[in-house]
Rosetta silent file (secondary structure, phi, psi, omega in degrees, C-alpha in Angstrom):
SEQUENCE: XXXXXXXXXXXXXXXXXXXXXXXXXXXXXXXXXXXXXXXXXXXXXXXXXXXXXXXXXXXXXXXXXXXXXXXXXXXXXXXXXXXXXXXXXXXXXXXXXXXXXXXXXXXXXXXXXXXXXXXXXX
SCORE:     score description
SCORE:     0.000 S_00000001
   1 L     0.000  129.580  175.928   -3.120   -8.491    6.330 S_00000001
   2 L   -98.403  170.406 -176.732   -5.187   -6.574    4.009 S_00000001
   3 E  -137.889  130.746  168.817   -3.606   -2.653    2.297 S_00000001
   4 E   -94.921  129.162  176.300   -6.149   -0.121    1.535 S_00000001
   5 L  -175.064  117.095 -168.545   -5.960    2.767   -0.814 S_00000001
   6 L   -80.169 -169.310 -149.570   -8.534    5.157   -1.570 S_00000001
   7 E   176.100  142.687  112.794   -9.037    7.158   -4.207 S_00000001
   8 L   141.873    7.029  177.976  -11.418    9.746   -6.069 S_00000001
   9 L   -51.200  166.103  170.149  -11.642   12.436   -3.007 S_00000001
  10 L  -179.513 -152.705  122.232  -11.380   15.855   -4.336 S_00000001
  11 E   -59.596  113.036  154.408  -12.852   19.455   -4.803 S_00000001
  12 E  -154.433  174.168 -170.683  -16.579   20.185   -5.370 S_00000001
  13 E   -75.821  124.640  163.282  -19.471   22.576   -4.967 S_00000001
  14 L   -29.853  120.470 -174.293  -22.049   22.312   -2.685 S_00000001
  15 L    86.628   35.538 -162.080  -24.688   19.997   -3.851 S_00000001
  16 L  -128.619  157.328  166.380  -22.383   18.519   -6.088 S_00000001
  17 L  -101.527  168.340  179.847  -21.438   14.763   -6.203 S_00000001
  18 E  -158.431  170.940  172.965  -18.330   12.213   -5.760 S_00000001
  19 E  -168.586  119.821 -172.731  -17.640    8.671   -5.683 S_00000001
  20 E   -95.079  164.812  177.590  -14.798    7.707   -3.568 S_00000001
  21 E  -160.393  137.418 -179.198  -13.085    3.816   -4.200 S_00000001
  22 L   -96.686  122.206  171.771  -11.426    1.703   -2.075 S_00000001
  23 L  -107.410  126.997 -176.685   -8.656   -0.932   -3.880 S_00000001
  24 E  -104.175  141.389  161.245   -8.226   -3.764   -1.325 S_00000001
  25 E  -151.615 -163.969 -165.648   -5.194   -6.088   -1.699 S_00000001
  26 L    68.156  -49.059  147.308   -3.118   -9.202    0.305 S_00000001
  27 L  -119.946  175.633 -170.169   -6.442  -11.160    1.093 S_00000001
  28 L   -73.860  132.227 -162.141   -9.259  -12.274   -0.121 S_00000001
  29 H   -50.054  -60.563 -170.165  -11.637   -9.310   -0.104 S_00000001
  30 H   -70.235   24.946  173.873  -14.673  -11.320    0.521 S_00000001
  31 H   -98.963   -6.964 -156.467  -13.881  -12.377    3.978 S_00000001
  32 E  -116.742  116.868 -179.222  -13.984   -8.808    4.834 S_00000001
  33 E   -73.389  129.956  157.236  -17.198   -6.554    6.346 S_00000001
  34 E  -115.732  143.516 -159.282  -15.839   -2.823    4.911 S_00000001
  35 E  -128.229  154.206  152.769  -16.556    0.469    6.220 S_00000001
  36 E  -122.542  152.285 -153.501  -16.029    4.096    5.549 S_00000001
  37 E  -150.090  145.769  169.622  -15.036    6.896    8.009 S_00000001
  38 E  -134.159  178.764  169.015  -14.284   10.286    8.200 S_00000001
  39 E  -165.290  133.609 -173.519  -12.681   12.817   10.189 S_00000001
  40 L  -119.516  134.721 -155.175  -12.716   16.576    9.865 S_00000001
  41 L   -57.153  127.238 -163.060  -10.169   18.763   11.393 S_00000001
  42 L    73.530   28.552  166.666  -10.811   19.109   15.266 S_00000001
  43 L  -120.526  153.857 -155.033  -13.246   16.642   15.140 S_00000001
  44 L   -96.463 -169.492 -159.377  -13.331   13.340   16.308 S_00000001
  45 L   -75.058 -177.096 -175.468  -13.391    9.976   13.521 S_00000001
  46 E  -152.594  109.296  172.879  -16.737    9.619   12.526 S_00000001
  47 E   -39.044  102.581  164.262  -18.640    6.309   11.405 S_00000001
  48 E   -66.818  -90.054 -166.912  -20.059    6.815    7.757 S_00000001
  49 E  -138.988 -173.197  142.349  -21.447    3.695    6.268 S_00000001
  50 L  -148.997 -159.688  174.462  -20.229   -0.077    5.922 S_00000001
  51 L   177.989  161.893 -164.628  -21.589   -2.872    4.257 S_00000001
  52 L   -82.347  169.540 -167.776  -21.489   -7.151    4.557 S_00000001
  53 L   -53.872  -27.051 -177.288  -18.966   -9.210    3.033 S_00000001
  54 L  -113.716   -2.024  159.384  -20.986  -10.058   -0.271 S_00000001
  55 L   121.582   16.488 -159.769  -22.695   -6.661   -0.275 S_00000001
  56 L   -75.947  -50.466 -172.211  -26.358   -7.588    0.575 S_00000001
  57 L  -102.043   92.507  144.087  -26.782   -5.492    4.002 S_00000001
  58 L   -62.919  169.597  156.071  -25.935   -2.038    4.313 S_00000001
  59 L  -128.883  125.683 -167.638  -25.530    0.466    7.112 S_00000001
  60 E  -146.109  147.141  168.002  -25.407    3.880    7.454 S_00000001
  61 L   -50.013  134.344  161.999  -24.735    6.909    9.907 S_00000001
  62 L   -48.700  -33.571  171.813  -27.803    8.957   10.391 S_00000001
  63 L  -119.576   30.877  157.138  -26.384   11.802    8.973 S_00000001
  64 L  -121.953  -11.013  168.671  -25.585   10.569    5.511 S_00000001
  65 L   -23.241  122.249 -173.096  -28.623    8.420    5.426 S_00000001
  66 L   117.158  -77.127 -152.810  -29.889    9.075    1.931 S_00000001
  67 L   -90.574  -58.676 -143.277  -27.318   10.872    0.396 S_00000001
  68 L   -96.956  161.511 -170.310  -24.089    8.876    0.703 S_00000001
  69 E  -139.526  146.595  175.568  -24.502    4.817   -1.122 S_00000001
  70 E  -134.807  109.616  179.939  -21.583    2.321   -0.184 S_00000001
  71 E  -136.378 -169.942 -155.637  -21.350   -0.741   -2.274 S_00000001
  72 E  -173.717  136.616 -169.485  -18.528   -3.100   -3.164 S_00000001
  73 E  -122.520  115.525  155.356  -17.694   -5.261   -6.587 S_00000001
  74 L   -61.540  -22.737 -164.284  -15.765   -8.556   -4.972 S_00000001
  75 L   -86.455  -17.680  167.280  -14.435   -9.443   -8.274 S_00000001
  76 L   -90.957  -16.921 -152.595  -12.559   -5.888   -8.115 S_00000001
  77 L    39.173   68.634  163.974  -11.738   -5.899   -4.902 S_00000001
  78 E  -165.705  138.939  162.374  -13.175   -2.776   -4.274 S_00000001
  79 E  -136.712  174.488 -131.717  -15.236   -0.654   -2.716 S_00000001
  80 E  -102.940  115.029  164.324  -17.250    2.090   -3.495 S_00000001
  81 E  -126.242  139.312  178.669  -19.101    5.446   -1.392 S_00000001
  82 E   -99.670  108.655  162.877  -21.264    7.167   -3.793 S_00000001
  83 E   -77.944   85.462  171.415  -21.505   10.911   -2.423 S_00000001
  84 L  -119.864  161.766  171.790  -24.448   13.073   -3.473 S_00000001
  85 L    68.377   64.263 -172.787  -25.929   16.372   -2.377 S_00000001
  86 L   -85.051  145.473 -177.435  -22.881   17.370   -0.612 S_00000001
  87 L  -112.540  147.193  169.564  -22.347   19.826    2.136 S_00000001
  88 L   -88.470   43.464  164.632  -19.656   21.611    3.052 S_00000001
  89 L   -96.554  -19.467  170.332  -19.931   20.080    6.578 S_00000001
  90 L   -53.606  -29.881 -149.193  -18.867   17.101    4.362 S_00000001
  91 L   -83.494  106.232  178.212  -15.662   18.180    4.276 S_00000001
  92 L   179.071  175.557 -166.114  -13.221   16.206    5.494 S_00000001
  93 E  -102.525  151.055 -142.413  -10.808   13.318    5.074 S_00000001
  94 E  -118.319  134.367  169.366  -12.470   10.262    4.462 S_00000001
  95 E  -139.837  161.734 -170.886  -11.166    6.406    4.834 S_00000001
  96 E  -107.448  159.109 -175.314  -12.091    3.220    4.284 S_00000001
  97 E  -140.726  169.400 -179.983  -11.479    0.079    6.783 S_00000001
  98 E  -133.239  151.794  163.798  -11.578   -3.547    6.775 S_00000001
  99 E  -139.540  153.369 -167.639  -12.576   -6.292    9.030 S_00000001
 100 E   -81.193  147.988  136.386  -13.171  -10.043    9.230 S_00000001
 101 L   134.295 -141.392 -161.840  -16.122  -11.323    9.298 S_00000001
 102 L  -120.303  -37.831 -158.605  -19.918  -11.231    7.718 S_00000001
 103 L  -112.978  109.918 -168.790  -22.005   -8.338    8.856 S_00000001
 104 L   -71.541  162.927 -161.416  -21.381   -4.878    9.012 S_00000001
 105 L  -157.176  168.799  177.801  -20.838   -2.561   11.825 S_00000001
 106 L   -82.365   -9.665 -145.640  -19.385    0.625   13.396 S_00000001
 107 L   173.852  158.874  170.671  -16.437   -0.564   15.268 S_00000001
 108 L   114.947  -15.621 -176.000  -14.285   -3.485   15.260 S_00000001
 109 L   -85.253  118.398 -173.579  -11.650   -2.529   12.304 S_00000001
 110 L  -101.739   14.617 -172.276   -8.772   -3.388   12.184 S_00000001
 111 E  -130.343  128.770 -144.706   -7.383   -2.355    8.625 S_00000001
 112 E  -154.366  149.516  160.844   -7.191    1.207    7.601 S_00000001
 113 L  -102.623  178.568  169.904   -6.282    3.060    4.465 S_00000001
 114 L   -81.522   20.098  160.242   -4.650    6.489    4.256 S_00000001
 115 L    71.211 -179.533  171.534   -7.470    8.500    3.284 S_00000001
 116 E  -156.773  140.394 -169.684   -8.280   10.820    0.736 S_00000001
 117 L   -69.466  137.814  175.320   -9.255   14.615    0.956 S_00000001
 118 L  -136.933  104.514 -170.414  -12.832   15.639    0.479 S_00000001
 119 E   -95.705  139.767 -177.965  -13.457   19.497    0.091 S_00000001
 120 E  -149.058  126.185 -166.177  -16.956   20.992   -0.568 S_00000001
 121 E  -117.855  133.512  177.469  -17.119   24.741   -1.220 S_00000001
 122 L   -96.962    0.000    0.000  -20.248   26.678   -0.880 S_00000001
């Protein structure tokens, strides 16, 4: 079993930046495809980005294409969404997931952190 637990969510202004991090622990990270997700109140979850177990192949949601960067240091266990140019349509709480196996995807996770609040005031 892997335990997730994000970090670096916060307040900021529209058009303003963030950089959220994921701390993975219990197995070894680099067995794992990881993703980020969000969900904004009354809304349903919403695929963000992922990326492949040693980091080579991203993926990303159409409507962060661009903006949002998801990368991952194995030797940290951790990984990383780089936020820029933020909207406050952004706003919402954001988590990272984990899953076995090499290639990333949308679906399919089975490991979930507890999220972290992301507010963006216009």
């Amino acid at each position: 079993q892997v335990q997730l637990v994000e970090s670096g969510g916060g307040l900021v202004q529209a058009g303003g930046s963030l950089r959220l991090s994921c701390a993975a622990s219990g197995r070894t990270f680099s067995n794992y495809v990881m993703g980020w997700f969000r969900r904004a109140p009354g809304n349903e979850r919403e695929f963000l980005a992922a990326i492949s177990w040693r980091g080579g192949t991203q993926y990303y949601a159409d409507s962060v294409k661009g903006r949002f960067t998801i990368s991952r240091d194995n030797a940290k266990n951790t990984v990383y969404l780089q936020m820029n140019s933020l909207k406050p349509e952004d706003t919402a709480v954001y988590y990272c997931a984990a899953r076995i196996g090499t290639s990333p995807t949308m679906m399919g996770y089975e490991y979930w952190g507890q999220g972290t609040q992301v507010t963006v005031s216009s």
